[in-house]
Coordinates of C-alpha atoms in Angstrom, one line a residue:
Chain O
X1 CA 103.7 113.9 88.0
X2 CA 105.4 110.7 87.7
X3 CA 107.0 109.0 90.8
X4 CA 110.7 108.2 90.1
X5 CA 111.4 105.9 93.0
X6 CA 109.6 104.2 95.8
X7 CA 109.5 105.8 99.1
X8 CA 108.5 105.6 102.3
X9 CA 107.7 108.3 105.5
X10 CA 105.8 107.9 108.4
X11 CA 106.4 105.0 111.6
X12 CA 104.3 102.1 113.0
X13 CA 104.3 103.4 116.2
X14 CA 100.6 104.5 118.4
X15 CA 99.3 107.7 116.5
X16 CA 101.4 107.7 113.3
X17 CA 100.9 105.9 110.0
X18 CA 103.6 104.5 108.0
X19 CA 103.2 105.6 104.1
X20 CA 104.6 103.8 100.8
X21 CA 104.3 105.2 97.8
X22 CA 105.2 103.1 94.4
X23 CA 105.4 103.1 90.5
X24 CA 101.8 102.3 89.8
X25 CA 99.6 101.8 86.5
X26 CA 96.3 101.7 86.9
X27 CA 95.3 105.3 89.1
X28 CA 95.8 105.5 92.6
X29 CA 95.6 102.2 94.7
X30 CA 95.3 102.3 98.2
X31 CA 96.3 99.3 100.5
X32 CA 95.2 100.3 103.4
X33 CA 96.0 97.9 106.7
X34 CA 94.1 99.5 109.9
X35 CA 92.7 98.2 113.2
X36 CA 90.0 101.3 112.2
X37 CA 89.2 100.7 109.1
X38 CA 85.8 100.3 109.5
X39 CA 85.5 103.4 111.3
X40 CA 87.5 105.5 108.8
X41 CA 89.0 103.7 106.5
X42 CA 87.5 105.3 103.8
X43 CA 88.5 109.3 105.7
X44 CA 91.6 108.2 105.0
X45 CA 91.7 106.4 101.8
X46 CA 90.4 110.0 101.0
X47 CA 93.3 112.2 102.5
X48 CA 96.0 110.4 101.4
X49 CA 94.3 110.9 97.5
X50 CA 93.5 114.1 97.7
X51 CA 97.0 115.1 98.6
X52 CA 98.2 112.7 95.8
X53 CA 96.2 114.7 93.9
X54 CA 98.0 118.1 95.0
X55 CA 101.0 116.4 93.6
X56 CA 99.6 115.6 90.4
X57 CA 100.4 112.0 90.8
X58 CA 98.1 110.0 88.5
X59 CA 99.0 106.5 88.7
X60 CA 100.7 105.3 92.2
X61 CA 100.7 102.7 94.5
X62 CA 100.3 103.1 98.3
X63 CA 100.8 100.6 101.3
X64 CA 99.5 102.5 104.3
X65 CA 99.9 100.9 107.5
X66 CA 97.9 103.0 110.1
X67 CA 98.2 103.0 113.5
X68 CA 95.4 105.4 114.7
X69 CA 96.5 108.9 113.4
X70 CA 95.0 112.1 113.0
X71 CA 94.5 113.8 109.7
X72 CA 96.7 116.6 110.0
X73 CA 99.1 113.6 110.4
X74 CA 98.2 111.4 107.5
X75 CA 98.2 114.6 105.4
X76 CA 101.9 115.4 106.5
X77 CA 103.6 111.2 106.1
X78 CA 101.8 111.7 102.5
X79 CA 103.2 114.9 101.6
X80 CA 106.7 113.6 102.9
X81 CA 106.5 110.4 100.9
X82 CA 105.4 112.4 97.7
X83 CA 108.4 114.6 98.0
X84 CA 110.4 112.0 98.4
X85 CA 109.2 109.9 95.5
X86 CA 108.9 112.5 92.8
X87 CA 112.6 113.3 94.4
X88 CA 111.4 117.2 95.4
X89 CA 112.2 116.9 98.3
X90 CA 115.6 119.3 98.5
X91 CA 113.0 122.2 96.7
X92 CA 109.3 121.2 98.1
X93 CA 106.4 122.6 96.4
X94 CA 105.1 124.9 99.2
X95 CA 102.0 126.1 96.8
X96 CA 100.6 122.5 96.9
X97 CA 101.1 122.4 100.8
Chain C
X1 CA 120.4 89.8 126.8
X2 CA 122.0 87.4 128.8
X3 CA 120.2 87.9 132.1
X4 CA 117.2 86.6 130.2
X5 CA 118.7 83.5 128.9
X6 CA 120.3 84.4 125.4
X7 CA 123.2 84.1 124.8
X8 CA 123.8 81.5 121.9
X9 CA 124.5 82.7 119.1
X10 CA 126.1 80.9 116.4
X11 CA 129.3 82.7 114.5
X12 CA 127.4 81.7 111.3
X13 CA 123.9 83.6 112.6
X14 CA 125.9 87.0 113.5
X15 CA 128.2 87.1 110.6
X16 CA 125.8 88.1 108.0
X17 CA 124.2 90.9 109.7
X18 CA 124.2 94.2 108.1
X19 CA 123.1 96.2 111.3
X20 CA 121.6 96.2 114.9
X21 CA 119.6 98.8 117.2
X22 CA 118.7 99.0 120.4
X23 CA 116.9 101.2 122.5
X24 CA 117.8 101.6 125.6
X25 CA 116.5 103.4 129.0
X26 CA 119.4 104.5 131.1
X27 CA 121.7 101.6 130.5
X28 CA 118.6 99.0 130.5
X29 CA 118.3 97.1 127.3
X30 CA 114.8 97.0 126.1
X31 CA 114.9 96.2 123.0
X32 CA 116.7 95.0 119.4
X33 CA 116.7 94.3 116.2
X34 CA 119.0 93.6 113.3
X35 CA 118.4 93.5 109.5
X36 CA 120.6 91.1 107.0
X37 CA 120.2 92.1 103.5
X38 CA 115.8 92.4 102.8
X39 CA 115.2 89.9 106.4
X40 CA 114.3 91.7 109.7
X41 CA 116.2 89.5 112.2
X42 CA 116.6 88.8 115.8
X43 CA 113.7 90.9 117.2
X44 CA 113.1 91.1 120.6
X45 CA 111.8 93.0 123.2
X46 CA 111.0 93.6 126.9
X47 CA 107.1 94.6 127.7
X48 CA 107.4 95.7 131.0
X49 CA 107.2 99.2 131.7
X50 CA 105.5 100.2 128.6
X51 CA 102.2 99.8 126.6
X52 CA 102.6 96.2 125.3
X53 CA 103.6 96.1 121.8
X54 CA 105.1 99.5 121.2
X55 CA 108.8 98.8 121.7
X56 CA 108.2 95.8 119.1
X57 CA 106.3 98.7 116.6
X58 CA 109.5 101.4 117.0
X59 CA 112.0 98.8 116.6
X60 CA 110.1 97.2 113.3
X61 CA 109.6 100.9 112.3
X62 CA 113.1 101.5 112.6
X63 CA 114.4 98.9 110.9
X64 CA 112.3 99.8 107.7
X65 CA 113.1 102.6 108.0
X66 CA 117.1 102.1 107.5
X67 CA 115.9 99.7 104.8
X68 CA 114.3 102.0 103.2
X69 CA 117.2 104.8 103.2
X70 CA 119.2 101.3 101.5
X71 CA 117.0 101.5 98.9
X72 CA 115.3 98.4 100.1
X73 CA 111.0 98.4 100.1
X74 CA 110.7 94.6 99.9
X75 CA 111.4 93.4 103.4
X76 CA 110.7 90.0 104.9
X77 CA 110.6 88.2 107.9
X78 CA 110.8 84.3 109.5
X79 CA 109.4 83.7 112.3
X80 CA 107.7 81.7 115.5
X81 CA 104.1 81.2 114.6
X82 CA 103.3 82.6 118.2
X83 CA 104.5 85.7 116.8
X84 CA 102.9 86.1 113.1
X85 CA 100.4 88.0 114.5
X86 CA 102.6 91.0 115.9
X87 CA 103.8 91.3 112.3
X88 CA 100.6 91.2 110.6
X89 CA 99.3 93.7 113.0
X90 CA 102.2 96.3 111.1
X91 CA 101.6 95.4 107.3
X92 CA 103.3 92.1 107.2
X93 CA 101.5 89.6 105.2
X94 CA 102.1 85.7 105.2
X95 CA 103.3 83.9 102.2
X96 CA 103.5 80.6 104.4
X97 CA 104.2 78.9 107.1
X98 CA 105.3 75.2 108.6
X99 CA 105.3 73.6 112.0
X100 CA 108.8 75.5 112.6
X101 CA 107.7 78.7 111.6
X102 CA 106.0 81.3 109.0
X103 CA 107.4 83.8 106.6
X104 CA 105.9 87.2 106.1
X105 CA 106.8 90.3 103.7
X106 CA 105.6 93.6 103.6
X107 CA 106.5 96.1 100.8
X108 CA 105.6 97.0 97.6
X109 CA 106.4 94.6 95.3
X110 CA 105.1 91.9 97.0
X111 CA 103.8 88.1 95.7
X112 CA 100.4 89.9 94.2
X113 CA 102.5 92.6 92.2
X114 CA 105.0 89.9 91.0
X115 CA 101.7 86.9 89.7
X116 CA 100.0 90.3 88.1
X117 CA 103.4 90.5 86.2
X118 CA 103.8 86.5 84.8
X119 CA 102.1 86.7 81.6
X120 CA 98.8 84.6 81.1
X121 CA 97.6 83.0 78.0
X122 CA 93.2 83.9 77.3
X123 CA 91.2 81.3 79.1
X124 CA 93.6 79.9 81.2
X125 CA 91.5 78.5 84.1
X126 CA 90.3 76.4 81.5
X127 CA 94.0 75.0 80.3
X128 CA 96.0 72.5 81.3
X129 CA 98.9 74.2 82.7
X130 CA 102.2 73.0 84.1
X131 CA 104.9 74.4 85.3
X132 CA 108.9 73.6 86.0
X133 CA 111.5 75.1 88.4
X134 CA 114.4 75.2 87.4
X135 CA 118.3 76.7 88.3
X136 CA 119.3 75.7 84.6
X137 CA 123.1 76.7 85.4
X138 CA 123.5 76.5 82.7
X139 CA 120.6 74.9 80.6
X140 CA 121.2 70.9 79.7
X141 CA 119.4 68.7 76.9
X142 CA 117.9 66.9 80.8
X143 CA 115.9 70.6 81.1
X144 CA 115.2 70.6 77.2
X145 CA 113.8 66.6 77.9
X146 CA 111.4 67.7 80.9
X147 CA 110.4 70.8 79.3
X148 CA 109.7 69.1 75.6
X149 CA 107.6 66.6 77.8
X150 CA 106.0 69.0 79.7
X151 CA 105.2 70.9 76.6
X152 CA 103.8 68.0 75.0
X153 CA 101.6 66.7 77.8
X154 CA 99.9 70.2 78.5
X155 CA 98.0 73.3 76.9
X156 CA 100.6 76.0 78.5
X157 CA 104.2 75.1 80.2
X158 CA 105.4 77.3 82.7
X159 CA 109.4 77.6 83.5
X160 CA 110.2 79.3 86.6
X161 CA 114.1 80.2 86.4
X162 CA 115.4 80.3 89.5
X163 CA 116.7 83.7 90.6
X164 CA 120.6 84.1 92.2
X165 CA 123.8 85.0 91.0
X166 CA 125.9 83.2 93.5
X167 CA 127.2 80.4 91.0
X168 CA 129.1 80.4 87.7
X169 CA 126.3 81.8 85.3
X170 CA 124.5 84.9 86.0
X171 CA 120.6 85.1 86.3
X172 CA 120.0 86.6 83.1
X173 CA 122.4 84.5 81.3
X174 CA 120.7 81.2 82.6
X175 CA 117.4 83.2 81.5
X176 CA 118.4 84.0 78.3
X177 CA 119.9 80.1 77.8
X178 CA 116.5 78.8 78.6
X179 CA 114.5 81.0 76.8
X180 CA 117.0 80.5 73.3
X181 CA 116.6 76.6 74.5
X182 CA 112.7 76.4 74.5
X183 CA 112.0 79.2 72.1
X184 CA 110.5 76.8 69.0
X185 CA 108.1 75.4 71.7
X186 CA 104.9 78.0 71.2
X187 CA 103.6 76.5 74.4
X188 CA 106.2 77.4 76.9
X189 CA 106.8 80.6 79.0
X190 CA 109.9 81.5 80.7
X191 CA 109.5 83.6 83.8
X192 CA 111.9 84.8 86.6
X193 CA 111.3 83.1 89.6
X194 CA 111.5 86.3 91.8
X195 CA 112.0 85.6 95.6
X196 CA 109.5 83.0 95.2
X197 CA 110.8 80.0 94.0
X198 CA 114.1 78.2 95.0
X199 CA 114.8 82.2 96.0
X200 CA 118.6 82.4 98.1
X201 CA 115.7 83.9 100.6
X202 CA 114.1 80.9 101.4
X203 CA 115.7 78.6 100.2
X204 CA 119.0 79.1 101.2
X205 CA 120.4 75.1 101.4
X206 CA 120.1 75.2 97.8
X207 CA 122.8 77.3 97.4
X208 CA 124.8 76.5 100.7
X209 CA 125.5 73.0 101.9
X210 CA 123.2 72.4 105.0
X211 CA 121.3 70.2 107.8
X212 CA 118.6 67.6 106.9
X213 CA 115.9 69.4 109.4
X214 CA 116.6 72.4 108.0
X215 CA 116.8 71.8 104.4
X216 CA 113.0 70.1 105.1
X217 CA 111.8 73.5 107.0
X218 CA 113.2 75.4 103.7
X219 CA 111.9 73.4 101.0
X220 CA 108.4 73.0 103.3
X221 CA 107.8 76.7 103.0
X222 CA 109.2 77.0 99.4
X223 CA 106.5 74.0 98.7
X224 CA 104.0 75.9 100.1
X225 CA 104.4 79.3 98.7
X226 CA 104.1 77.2 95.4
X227 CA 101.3 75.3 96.2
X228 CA 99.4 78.0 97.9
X229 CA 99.8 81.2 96.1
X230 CA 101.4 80.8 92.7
X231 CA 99.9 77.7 91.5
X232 CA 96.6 78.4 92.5
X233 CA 96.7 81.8 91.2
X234 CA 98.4 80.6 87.5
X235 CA 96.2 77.4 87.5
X236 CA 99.1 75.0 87.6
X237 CA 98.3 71.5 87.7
X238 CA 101.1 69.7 87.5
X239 CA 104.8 70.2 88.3
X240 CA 107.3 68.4 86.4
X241 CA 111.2 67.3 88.6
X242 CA 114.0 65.4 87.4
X243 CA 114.8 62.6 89.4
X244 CA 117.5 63.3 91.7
X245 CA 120.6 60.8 92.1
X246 CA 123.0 62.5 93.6
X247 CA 122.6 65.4 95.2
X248 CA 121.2 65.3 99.0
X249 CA 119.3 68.8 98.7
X250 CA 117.4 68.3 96.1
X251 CA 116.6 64.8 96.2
X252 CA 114.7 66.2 100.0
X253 CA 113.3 68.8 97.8
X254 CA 112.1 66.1 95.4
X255 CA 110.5 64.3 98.1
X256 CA 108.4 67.4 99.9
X257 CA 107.4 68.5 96.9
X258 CA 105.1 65.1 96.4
X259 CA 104.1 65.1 100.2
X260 CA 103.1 68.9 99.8
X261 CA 101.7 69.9 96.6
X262 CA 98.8 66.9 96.0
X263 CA 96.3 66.8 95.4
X264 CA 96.0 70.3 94.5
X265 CA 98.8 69.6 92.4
X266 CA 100.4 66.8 90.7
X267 CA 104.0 65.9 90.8
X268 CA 105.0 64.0 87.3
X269 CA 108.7 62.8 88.0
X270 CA 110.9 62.1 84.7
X271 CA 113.7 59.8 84.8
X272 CA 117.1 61.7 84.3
X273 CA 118.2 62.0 80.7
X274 CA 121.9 60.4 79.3
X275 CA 123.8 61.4 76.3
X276 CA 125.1 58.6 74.1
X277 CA 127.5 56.9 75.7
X278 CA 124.9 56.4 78.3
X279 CA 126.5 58.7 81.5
X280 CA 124.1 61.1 83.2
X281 CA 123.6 64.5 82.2
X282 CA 123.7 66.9 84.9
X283 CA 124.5 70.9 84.6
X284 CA 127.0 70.4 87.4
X285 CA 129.4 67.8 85.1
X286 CA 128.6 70.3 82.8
X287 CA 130.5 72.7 84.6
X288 CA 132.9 70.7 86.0
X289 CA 133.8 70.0 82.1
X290 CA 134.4 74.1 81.4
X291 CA 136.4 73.7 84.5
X292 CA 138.5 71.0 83.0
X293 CA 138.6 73.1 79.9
X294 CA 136.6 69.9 77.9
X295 CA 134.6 71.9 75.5
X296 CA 134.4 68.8 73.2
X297 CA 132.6 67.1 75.8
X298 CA 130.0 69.3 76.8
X299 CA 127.6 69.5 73.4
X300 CA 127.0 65.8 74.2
X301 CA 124.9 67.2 77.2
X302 CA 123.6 70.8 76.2
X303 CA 121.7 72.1 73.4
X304 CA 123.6 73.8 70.9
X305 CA 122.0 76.7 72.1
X306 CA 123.6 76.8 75.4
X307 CA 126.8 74.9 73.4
X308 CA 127.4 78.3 71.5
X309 CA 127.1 80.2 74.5
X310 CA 129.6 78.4 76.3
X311 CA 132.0 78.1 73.2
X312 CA 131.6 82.4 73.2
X313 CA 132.3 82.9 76.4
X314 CA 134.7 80.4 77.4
X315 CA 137.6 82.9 78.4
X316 CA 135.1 84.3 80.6
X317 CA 133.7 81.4 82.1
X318 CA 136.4 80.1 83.2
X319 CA 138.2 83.3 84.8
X320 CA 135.0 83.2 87.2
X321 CA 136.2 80.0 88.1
X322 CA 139.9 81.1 88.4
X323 CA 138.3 83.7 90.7
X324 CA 137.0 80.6 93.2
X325 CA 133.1 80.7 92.4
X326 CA 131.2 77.8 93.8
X327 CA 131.0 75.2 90.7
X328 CA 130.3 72.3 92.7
X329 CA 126.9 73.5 94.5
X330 CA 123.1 72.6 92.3

């Protein structure tokens, strides 16, 4: 799916991680600011694509500022942006969640 | 906010705020923020009682948040150097900064996305290339000079048109008078100067008559972002100015720009360009002339490019002057 507009979920407070999602070209880019990256960076470069990926979102751009949270969390800001960039987000698409 | 010493605001730093927050525990102020159009302003907030750092993270958070549901992604910042860090810590990055402070934006679309979108000729790094910032409101035969020269001088000319609609021609019509202007110069590319260049954002004394100190802050950091991020990243070498005789602004602008940008890159200064009868030719007389409904006058100092675009839309023109816009500004 195409995004239609950029969006945003998600806070920079302790536990939570703020998600952007833009118009993108070139496949799914990850910009990824962390204090633990090195530790697991690449966990959740991975989440946040694979639930791109749910979405059928090819081509995106993502600014993900992460301020130590969980999985089930960066799962949840990611589904929230997507929604709210392909503009779903008044009928969600429970089969991909 | 008073019981810790601030109190003094100025009318003119209040008045173009779009909204504040606060949080608040019982009737305890710990915190604030405002924003004013894409600029987080006014930040502040009281560490004791809590984890260091996390009133600051809700109240940024917050903020972007309301942007966001604006419709606004591209959001930046000035501030204290002391404080950079904080900002970077949440996604901000810096774009530059001078003794008085830094400026940081976070977003999408930031100064990355917006190079990777200015077009590049093949084998650049290995060109001469120039480049020229200009308001062009509206385009004279002065810009058509420097840019002829630059063109001449160099293997790829870059014009940066400056990007505002607060005076009488619109961005895109001051775009599409300098591109008609240059277009039989192969060697020349016109690009919008985003919020980069000469940007209402940080530059605002452009556009608005202001102090000498702060006129040198704003054209510091516009000198900067120039110097350190676009013509690095575009190759420039050389930036070509006009000199300056009369307005104050630019004539500080003129002279940052050669304390700032060598060595990395040159500043070639041209002598300002008359018409025939020897007077200067500046785009401000030019549209002081519409004002004084002297057509006739004004193809001695434009191209007929931007001539025939004046003659079109004279009626129009001039209503926007009727309706009180600023002619008398760069």
């Amino acid at each position: 799916m195409e995004i239609k507009r950029t969006a945003i979920a998600g806070t920079l407070e302790s536990s939570d991680i703020q998600i952007m999602l833009s118009k993108g070209t070139e496949g799914i880019q990850v910009t990824l600011k962390s204090d633990v990256e090195k530790q697991f960076g690449d966990q959740i470069r991975k989440v946040i694509t694979s639930v791109l990926k749910s979405f059928n979102i090819e081509n995106a751009k993502v600014t993900a500022v992460d301020k130590g949270a969980l999985d089930c969390v960066i799962k949840a800001r990611t589904i929230t942006a997507s929604q709210r960039a392909l503009e779903i987000a008044d009928s969600p698409e429970w089969e991909v969640l | 906010m008073k019981s810790l010493g601030i109190s003094d605001f100025s009318e003119q730093e209040v008045e173009k705020i779009d909204e504040t927050i606060g949080i608040y525990k019982s009737s305890k102020l710990l915190g604030t923020g405002s924003i004013a159009g894409n600029v987080l302003k006014y930040i502040g907030v009281c560490n004791e009682d809590t984890v260091p750092g996390s009133s600051f993270n809700t109240i940024v958070s917050e903020l972007i948040n309301k942007l966001a549901q604006k419709g606004i992604f591209h959001v930046f910042v000035f501030t204290k150097r002391k404080y950079e860090k904080s900002f970077q810590y949440i996604g901000f990055n810096e774009l530059a900064y001078s003794k008085k402070g830094a400026i940081l934006e976070s977003g999408a679309a930031n100064i990355e996305t917006y190079l990777s979108h200015v077009p590049r000729v093949t084998n650049q790094v290995h060109k001469t290339v120039a480049a020229i910032v200009m308001n062009a409101n509206p385009f004279t035969k002065g810009h058509r000079y420097l840019v002829e020269r630059a063109a001449r001088e160099n293997d790829l000319v870059y014009v940066f048109v400056v990007n505002n609609d607060v005076s009488l021609f619109s961005t895109s019509e001051r775009f599409k008078l300098v591109t008609r202007g240059v277009a039989d110069l192969k060697n020349v590319i016109v690009v919008d100067g985003g919020s980069y260049m000469v940007s209402y954002l940080t530059f605002p004394s452009y556009f608005l008559p202001d102090k000498e100190d702060k006129i040198k802050y704003q054209t510091t950091i516009d000198a900067r972002i120039f110097r350190n991020k676009i013509a690095s990243e575009l190759n420039i070498k050389k930036r070509y100015i006009g000199t300056e005789p009369f307005s104050k602004t630019t004539g500080i602008y003129n002279k940052v720009l050669k304390d700032e940008l060598p060595p990395r890159v040159t500043v070639v200064e041209a002598a300002r360009q008359k018409d025939d009868t020897g007077s200067v030719i500046t785009a401000t007389k030019v549209r002081k002339m519409i004002a004084a409904n002297n057509v006739k006058a004004i193809c001695n100092f434009v191209p007929q490019t931007t001539y025939k675009f004046i003659e079109d839309n004279f009626a129009e023109l001039h209503a926007r002057i009727e309706r009180g816009i600023n002619i008398n500004g760069n």
